C-alpha cells in the first residue's frame, strides 16, 4: 500500500482509504514441497497479476529457502497500517514462519520487489529456548514496531498457544508476548483491536496430532481445539475463554471488522463448517454466537459417512460489507452480505473443484443444498485439483484470488492428485453492487508446471498489504 501523503508511514490512514489504493500487480505466495516426492526446499513465488504485463499469470521469480521440509504457510509484514503514523517505518520485509520446522525467514522485498532475497533466518532454537514455543503461524506487525507471531505448539509437539515477539529492526527474538503461564492450550490465528484493549486468538490442534494427517479419533481425544481466547492487549494476560462447543470445533481464521472502533468480528470453524460472530457485550466482556451453518452431506465412497464443507479461510472486505469463505471439501467459495452483522446473507457462490464432483468416486446420498453434484472445473485445459482454500481480495473488493492447497499432509490425505499435479491460483470477479461471484476464465497460474515439479502454493500477499495483513489503530 503506497502512502497517500508524504512523510507518512506504511499503509493507509483508514480501511476506506486503502480501498482507493492502486491495483495489485504482483503477488507473493509460499510454495511447498514437504509431503511431496520432490526433495527440494519450499520457496517464495512472485506472480505477475498485471493484465497489461507480458508476464501476466506467470511466476516471475522464485526464492528457495535454505532448508528442506519447512512447510512455509502464512506470512506477514515488518510494518503495516498499524505503523501509519510513524514516517520512519517502511514495509520492506516479509515475515515467513515455517509451520513444521519452526524456522522464521525474513525476506527483503524492498530492494527489488520483483526479486525478493533472503535477509535473515531465525533458527528454531531461538523459539525453543527463549520462548518455550514452536510451530509459528500468524505474523502481525504492531504499532510499536515489533512483530508478533502466534504459535501452535511447544518444542515437543504438544499444543501451546503462545506468541513470539521479534524486534522490528534486527528481527531477533525478544521473548514471549504473553505473561508467564498464560499460554493457551492450543494456538493458531489472532487479531487485535487496541481501541477495545483486546486481542482474540483461535485454536487448531496439537502439532503432533495434525503433523502427518487428520484422524477423527484425535478430535475425540481432545487434541484439537474449539475455543476462542480473549487477551488484555495492555497486560498481555488471558482474561476470558469462549468455548464454542462441538459446533465450533477447530476455529481457524479470525477477523475483526476493519473499522478500528468495531467491537465484533467473525471466525470460521472448520470441522462442522460454521461461522461464529464474536462481540463485546454491554457489560464489557465477550461472547460468541453461531451465524452461519453449512450442512454436511451424506456420502458414499469417502472416508466418513458425512462430509463437512470444511471452512478453511475467511476474510472481510475493507468496507466491512462482505464476508468470504472457502469450503475446501465441498469445493465452493461463498460471499455473504454482513451489513446486518447478526444475520449474514449469502449473495454469491462459485464451485471450483472439491470432493463431491460428478465424475469422482464420492456419491452424495443426501444434500440439503444442491440438487446435483457439481461438474469438474476445467480452466485453460487444466482440471482443478483439490478445493478452494486460501483467499485474498483486491483492495477495491472487485477481484478475489484463490489457491487450492490447505497444508501438505492434509492435501496428501484428502487430495492425492493435488500433490501429484500441483495447486493452481485462480481469480474470481466480484459483484460489489448486488453481490455475486464469477470465475475469470482467462486467469490461471498453474503450479503444476514449476521447474522442479508440481508445488503446493498457499497464502497470497500483495507487496503493499491487504485485508488480511493490515490492522488499523
Short mmCIF file of N, CA, C and O in Angstrom, two decimals, residues 301-386:
data_model
loop_
_atom_site.label_atom_id
_atom_site.label_comp_id
_atom_site.label_asym_id
_atom_site.label_seq_id
_atom_site.Cartn_x
_atom_site.Cartn_y
_atom_site.Cartn_z
N UNK A 301 -18.47 -43.64 -0.44
CA UNK A 301 -17.21 -43.63 -1.17
C UNK A 301 -16.19 -42.65 -0.64
O UNK A 301 -15.17 -42.36 -1.29
N UNK A 302 -16.43 -42.14 0.58
CA UNK A 302 -15.49 -41.20 1.22
C UNK A 302 -15.05 -41.78 2.56
O UNK A 302 -15.53 -42.82 2.99
N UNK A 303 -14.15 -41.11 3.23
CA UNK A 303 -13.57 -41.62 4.48
C UNK A 303 -14.62 -41.75 5.59
O UNK A 303 -14.53 -42.63 6.45
N UNK A 304 -15.61 -40.87 5.60
CA UNK A 304 -16.65 -40.84 6.62
C UNK A 304 -18.02 -40.83 5.95
O UNK A 304 -18.15 -40.43 4.79
N UNK A 305 -19.07 -41.21 6.67
CA UNK A 305 -20.42 -41.20 6.07
C UNK A 305 -20.99 -39.81 5.84
O UNK A 305 -21.92 -39.64 5.06
N UNK A 306 -20.44 -38.82 6.52
CA UNK A 306 -20.87 -37.44 6.30
C UNK A 306 -19.65 -36.57 6.00
O UNK A 306 -18.62 -36.68 6.64
N UNK A 307 -19.81 -35.68 4.99
CA UNK A 307 -18.70 -34.82 4.59
C UNK A 307 -19.02 -33.37 4.95
O UNK A 307 -19.99 -32.80 4.45
N UNK A 308 -18.19 -32.76 5.81
CA UNK A 308 -18.38 -31.34 6.11
C UNK A 308 -17.87 -30.47 4.96
O UNK A 308 -17.08 -30.93 4.13
N UNK A 309 -18.29 -29.22 4.94
CA UNK A 309 -17.74 -28.30 3.95
C UNK A 309 -16.27 -28.03 4.19
O UNK A 309 -15.49 -27.88 3.27
N UNK A 310 -15.89 -27.97 5.46
CA UNK A 310 -14.54 -27.64 5.94
C UNK A 310 -14.17 -26.20 5.55
O UNK A 310 -13.42 -25.95 4.62
N UNK A 311 -14.73 -25.27 6.31
CA UNK A 311 -14.39 -23.86 6.13
C UNK A 311 -12.95 -23.65 6.58
O UNK A 311 -12.61 -23.89 7.74
N UNK A 312 -12.09 -23.22 5.65
CA UNK A 312 -10.67 -23.11 6.00
C UNK A 312 -10.12 -21.69 5.96
O UNK A 312 -9.20 -21.37 6.68
N UNK A 313 -10.68 -20.83 5.14
CA UNK A 313 -10.21 -19.44 5.14
C UNK A 313 -11.42 -18.53 5.06
O UNK A 313 -12.41 -18.84 4.38
N UNK A 314 -11.36 -17.42 5.78
CA UNK A 314 -12.40 -16.40 5.67
C UNK A 314 -11.71 -15.03 5.60
O UNK A 314 -10.60 -14.85 6.11
N UNK A 315 -12.36 -14.08 4.97
CA UNK A 315 -11.87 -12.70 5.01
C UNK A 315 -13.04 -11.73 4.86
O UNK A 315 -14.14 -12.11 4.45
N UNK A 316 -12.79 -10.50 5.23
CA UNK A 316 -13.80 -9.45 5.21
C UNK A 316 -13.31 -8.32 4.32
O UNK A 316 -12.15 -7.91 4.40
N UNK A 317 -14.18 -7.81 3.45
CA UNK A 317 -13.81 -6.69 2.58
C UNK A 317 -13.48 -5.47 3.44
O UNK A 317 -13.95 -5.34 4.58
N UNK A 318 -12.66 -4.58 2.89
CA UNK A 318 -12.16 -3.45 3.68
C UNK A 318 -13.26 -2.49 4.14
O UNK A 318 -13.07 -1.74 5.10
N UNK A 319 -14.40 -2.51 3.45
CA UNK A 319 -15.52 -1.66 3.88
C UNK A 319 -16.45 -2.38 4.86
O UNK A 319 -17.51 -1.85 5.21
N UNK A 320 -16.05 -3.57 5.29
CA UNK A 320 -16.81 -4.37 6.26
C UNK A 320 -18.21 -4.73 5.76
O UNK A 320 -19.12 -4.98 6.54
N UNK A 321 -18.35 -4.83 4.45
CA UNK A 321 -19.67 -5.13 3.88
C UNK A 321 -19.84 -6.61 3.53
O UNK A 321 -20.91 -7.17 3.67
N UNK A 322 -18.78 -7.23 3.03
CA UNK A 322 -18.88 -8.62 2.59
C UNK A 322 -17.91 -9.53 3.34
O UNK A 322 -16.77 -9.15 3.63
N UNK A 323 -18.39 -10.74 3.62
CA UNK A 323 -17.58 -11.82 4.19
C UNK A 323 -17.45 -12.91 3.13
O UNK A 323 -18.43 -13.25 2.46
N UNK A 324 -16.24 -13.43 2.97
CA UNK A 324 -15.99 -14.51 2.01
C UNK A 324 -15.39 -15.69 2.76
O UNK A 324 -14.59 -15.51 3.67
N UNK A 325 -15.75 -16.91 2.35
CA UNK A 325 -15.05 -18.07 2.89
C UNK A 325 -15.05 -19.21 1.90
O UNK A 325 -15.85 -19.25 0.95
N UNK A 326 -14.11 -20.13 2.12
CA UNK A 326 -13.95 -21.29 1.24
C UNK A 326 -14.36 -22.56 1.98
O UNK A 326 -14.05 -22.73 3.16
N UNK A 327 -15.07 -23.43 1.27
CA UNK A 327 -15.38 -24.78 1.75
C UNK A 327 -14.45 -25.74 0.99
O UNK A 327 -14.72 -26.10 -0.15
N UNK A 328 -13.36 -26.13 1.63
CA UNK A 328 -12.30 -26.86 0.93
C UNK A 328 -12.75 -28.24 0.45
O UNK A 328 -12.33 -28.70 -0.61
N UNK A 329 -13.62 -28.90 1.20
CA UNK A 329 -14.07 -30.24 0.80
C UNK A 329 -15.26 -30.19 -0.16
O UNK A 329 -15.29 -30.88 -1.17
N UNK A 330 -16.26 -29.37 0.14
CA UNK A 330 -17.41 -29.26 -0.76
C UNK A 330 -17.01 -28.57 -2.08
O UNK A 330 -17.65 -28.81 -3.11
N UNK A 331 -16.01 -27.70 -2.03
CA UNK A 331 -15.47 -27.14 -3.26
C UNK A 331 -16.02 -25.79 -3.68
O UNK A 331 -15.85 -25.40 -4.84
N UNK A 332 -16.65 -25.06 -2.78
CA UNK A 332 -17.21 -23.75 -3.17
C UNK A 332 -16.67 -22.62 -2.32
O UNK A 332 -16.19 -22.81 -1.20
N UNK A 333 -16.74 -21.42 -2.92
CA UNK A 333 -16.47 -20.17 -2.21
C UNK A 333 -17.80 -19.43 -2.09
O UNK A 333 -18.60 -19.41 -3.04
N UNK A 334 -18.04 -18.83 -0.94
CA UNK A 334 -19.29 -18.12 -0.71
C UNK A 334 -19.03 -16.67 -0.33
O UNK A 334 -18.04 -16.36 0.34
N UNK A 335 -19.94 -15.82 -0.75
CA UNK A 335 -19.91 -14.39 -0.43
C UNK A 335 -21.18 -14.05 0.35
O UNK A 335 -22.29 -14.39 -0.08
N UNK A 336 -21.00 -13.42 1.50
CA UNK A 336 -22.14 -13.04 2.34
C UNK A 336 -22.16 -11.53 2.54
O UNK A 336 -21.12 -10.91 2.79
N UNK A 337 -23.34 -10.96 2.44
CA UNK A 337 -23.55 -9.57 2.84
C UNK A 337 -23.69 -9.56 4.36
O UNK A 337 -24.57 -10.22 4.92
N UNK A 338 -22.78 -8.83 5.04
CA UNK A 338 -22.81 -8.81 6.51
C UNK A 338 -23.19 -7.43 7.03
O UNK A 338 -22.82 -7.05 8.15
N UNK A 339 -23.95 -6.68 6.22
CA UNK A 339 -24.42 -5.38 6.68
C UNK A 339 -25.21 -5.54 7.98
O UNK A 339 -25.07 -4.75 8.91
N UNK A 340 -26.04 -6.58 8.04
CA UNK A 340 -26.69 -6.97 9.29
C UNK A 340 -25.77 -8.01 9.93
O UNK A 340 -25.75 -9.17 9.54
N UNK A 341 -24.97 -7.57 10.89
CA UNK A 341 -23.89 -8.41 11.43
C UNK A 341 -24.40 -9.73 12.02
O UNK A 341 -23.71 -10.74 11.99
N UNK A 342 -25.61 -9.70 12.58
CA UNK A 342 -26.15 -10.90 13.23
C UNK A 342 -26.78 -11.87 12.24
O UNK A 342 -27.03 -13.02 12.58
N UNK A 343 -27.06 -11.38 11.03
CA UNK A 343 -27.76 -12.21 10.05
C UNK A 343 -27.10 -12.12 8.67
O UNK A 343 -27.62 -11.49 7.76
N UNK A 344 -25.93 -12.74 8.51
CA UNK A 344 -25.27 -12.73 7.19
C UNK A 344 -26.17 -13.35 6.12
O UNK A 344 -26.89 -14.32 6.39
N UNK A 345 -26.13 -12.77 4.93
CA UNK A 345 -27.00 -13.22 3.83
C UNK A 345 -26.15 -13.60 2.63
O UNK A 345 -25.38 -12.79 2.13
N UNK A 346 -26.26 -14.86 2.17
CA UNK A 346 -25.43 -15.30 1.05
C UNK A 346 -25.88 -14.62 -0.24
O UNK A 346 -27.06 -14.67 -0.59
N UNK A 347 -24.91 -14.01 -0.94
CA UNK A 347 -25.23 -13.29 -2.18
C UNK A 347 -24.39 -13.78 -3.36
O UNK A 347 -24.58 -13.33 -4.48
N UNK A 348 -23.44 -14.69 -3.10
CA UNK A 348 -22.60 -15.19 -4.18
C UNK A 348 -22.02 -16.55 -3.85
O UNK A 348 -21.77 -16.85 -2.68
N UNK A 349 -21.84 -17.38 -4.88
CA UNK A 349 -21.28 -18.72 -4.69
C UNK A 349 -20.69 -19.20 -6.00
O UNK A 349 -21.27 -18.97 -7.07
N UNK A 350 -19.54 -19.86 -5.92
CA UNK A 350 -18.92 -20.44 -7.12
C UNK A 350 -18.20 -21.72 -6.72
O UNK A 350 -17.58 -21.79 -5.66
N UNK A 351 -18.34 -22.78 -7.55
CA UNK A 351 -17.69 -24.07 -7.28
C UNK A 351 -16.41 -24.18 -8.09
O UNK A 351 -16.40 -23.92 -9.30
N UNK A 352 -15.33 -24.59 -7.40
CA UNK A 352 -14.00 -24.69 -8.01
C UNK A 352 -13.32 -25.96 -7.54
O UNK A 352 -12.41 -25.94 -6.72
N UNK A 353 -13.77 -27.12 -8.04
CA UNK A 353 -13.18 -28.37 -7.59
C UNK A 353 -13.93 -28.93 -6.40
O UNK A 353 -15.14 -28.77 -6.27
N UNK A 354 -13.19 -29.60 -5.50
CA UNK A 354 -13.82 -30.19 -4.32
C UNK A 354 -13.91 -31.69 -4.40
O UNK A 354 -13.44 -32.33 -5.35
N UNK A 355 -14.57 -32.28 -3.39
CA UNK A 355 -14.61 -33.75 -3.23
C UNK A 355 -15.93 -34.38 -3.64
O UNK A 355 -16.11 -35.59 -3.47
N UNK A 356 -16.87 -33.59 -4.15
CA UNK A 356 -18.19 -34.17 -4.49
C UNK A 356 -18.50 -34.01 -5.97
O UNK A 356 -19.66 -33.90 -6.37
N UNK A 357 -17.47 -34.01 -6.80
CA UNK A 357 -17.67 -33.79 -8.23
C UNK A 357 -18.40 -34.97 -8.88
O UNK A 357 -18.28 -36.12 -8.46
N UNK A 358 -19.14 -34.65 -9.92
CA UNK A 358 -20.00 -35.61 -10.62
C UNK A 358 -19.25 -36.86 -11.07
O UNK A 358 -19.76 -37.97 -11.00
N UNK A 359 -18.03 -36.68 -11.58
CA UNK A 359 -17.29 -37.81 -12.13
C UNK A 359 -16.29 -38.41 -11.14
O UNK A 359 -15.43 -39.20 -11.51
N UNK A 360 -16.42 -38.03 -9.87
CA UNK A 360 -15.48 -38.52 -8.86
C UNK A 360 -15.98 -39.77 -8.16
O UNK A 360 -17.07 -40.28 -8.45
N UNK A 361 -15.19 -40.31 -7.22
CA UNK A 361 -15.54 -41.56 -6.53
C UNK A 361 -16.62 -41.40 -5.45
O UNK A 361 -17.18 -42.39 -4.99
N UNK A 362 -16.92 -40.16 -5.07
CA UNK A 362 -17.87 -39.92 -3.97
C UNK A 362 -19.28 -39.71 -4.54
O UNK A 362 -19.48 -38.89 -5.44
N UNK A 363 -20.22 -40.46 -3.99
CA UNK A 363 -21.62 -40.27 -4.37
C UNK A 363 -22.35 -39.59 -3.21
O UNK A 363 -22.28 -40.06 -2.07
N UNK A 364 -23.03 -38.49 -3.50
CA UNK A 364 -23.79 -37.78 -2.47
C UNK A 364 -25.17 -38.44 -2.35
O UNK A 364 -25.92 -38.53 -3.32
N UNK A 365 -25.49 -38.89 -1.14
CA UNK A 365 -26.76 -39.58 -0.89
C UNK A 365 -27.84 -38.62 -0.42
O UNK A 365 -29.02 -38.81 -0.72
N UNK A 366 -27.43 -37.60 0.32
CA UNK A 366 -28.40 -36.62 0.81
C UNK A 366 -27.73 -35.26 0.89
O UNK A 366 -26.65 -35.12 1.46
N UNK A 367 -28.36 -34.26 0.27
CA UNK A 367 -27.79 -32.92 0.18
C UNK A 367 -28.88 -31.89 0.44
O UNK A 367 -29.87 -31.83 -0.29
N UNK A 368 -28.71 -31.12 1.49
CA UNK A 368 -29.73 -30.13 1.85
C UNK A 368 -29.64 -28.85 1.03
O UNK A 368 -30.48 -27.96 1.14
N UNK A 369 -28.59 -28.75 0.18
CA UNK A 369 -28.40 -27.52 -0.57
C UNK A 369 -28.45 -27.69 -2.08
O UNK A 369 -29.01 -26.86 -2.79
N UNK A 370 -27.83 -28.75 -2.60
CA UNK A 370 -27.71 -28.91 -4.06
C UNK A 370 -28.63 -30.00 -4.58
O UNK A 370 -28.89 -31.00 -3.90
N UNK A 371 -29.12 -29.82 -5.81
CA UNK A 371 -29.94 -30.83 -6.48
C UNK A 371 -29.10 -31.85 -7.23
O UNK A 371 -29.55 -32.95 -7.51
N UNK A 372 -27.86 -31.47 -7.57
CA UNK A 372 -26.97 -32.39 -8.27
C UNK A 372 -25.53 -32.08 -7.89
O UNK A 372 -25.22 -30.99 -7.41
N UNK A 373 -24.65 -33.05 -8.11
CA UNK A 373 -23.24 -32.86 -7.78
C UNK A 373 -22.59 -31.95 -8.81
O UNK A 373 -22.90 -32.01 -10.00
N UNK A 374 -21.67 -31.09 -8.37
CA UNK A 374 -21.04 -30.13 -9.29
C UNK A 374 -20.19 -30.82 -10.35
O UNK A 374 -19.69 -31.93 -10.16
N UNK A 375 -20.01 -30.14 -11.46
CA UNK A 375 -19.15 -30.64 -12.53
C UNK A 375 -17.71 -30.21 -12.26
O UNK A 375 -17.47 -29.20 -11.60
N UNK A 376 -16.74 -30.98 -12.78
CA UNK A 376 -15.33 -30.58 -12.59
C UNK A 376 -15.08 -29.20 -13.21
O UNK A 376 -15.75 -28.81 -14.16
N UNK A 377 -14.11 -28.51 -12.67
CA UNK A 377 -13.74 -27.20 -13.21
C UNK A 377 -12.50 -27.35 -14.08
O UNK A 377 -11.44 -27.74 -13.60
N UNK A 378 -12.66 -27.10 -15.37
CA UNK A 378 -11.54 -27.15 -16.31
C UNK A 378 -11.21 -25.71 -16.69
O UNK A 378 -12.07 -24.98 -17.18
N UNK A 379 -9.98 -25.30 -16.43
CA UNK A 379 -9.59 -23.91 -16.68
C UNK A 379 -8.36 -23.90 -17.57
O UNK A 379 -7.32 -24.45 -17.21
N UNK A 380 -8.49 -23.33 -18.75
CA UNK A 380 -7.40 -23.29 -19.73
C UNK A 380 -6.83 -24.69 -19.98
O UNK A 380 -5.62 -24.88 -20.08
N UNK A 381 -7.73 -25.67 -20.06
CA UNK A 381 -7.32 -27.04 -20.34
C UNK A 381 -6.84 -27.83 -19.14
O UNK A 381 -6.53 -29.01 -19.26
N UNK A 382 -6.75 -27.19 -17.97
CA UNK A 382 -6.27 -27.88 -16.77
C UNK A 382 -7.43 -28.14 -15.83
O UNK A 382 -8.21 -27.24 -15.52
N UNK A 383 -7.53 -29.37 -15.37
CA UNK A 383 -8.54 -29.70 -14.37
C UNK A 383 -8.06 -29.24 -13.00
O UNK A 383 -6.94 -29.53 -12.59
N UNK A 384 -8.92 -28.52 -12.30
CA UNK A 384 -8.58 -28.01 -10.97
C UNK A 384 -8.66 -29.15 -9.97
O UNK A 384 -9.72 -29.76 -9.77
N UNK A 385 -7.52 -29.47 -9.34
CA UNK A 385 -7.47 -30.49 -8.30
C UNK A 385 -7.58 -29.82 -6.93
O UNK A 385 -7.25 -28.66 -6.76
N UNK A 386 -8.03 -30.60 -5.95
CA UNK A 386 -8.22 -30.01 -4.62
C UNK A 386 -9.48 -29.16 -4.60
O UNK A 386 -10.36 -29.29 -5.45
#
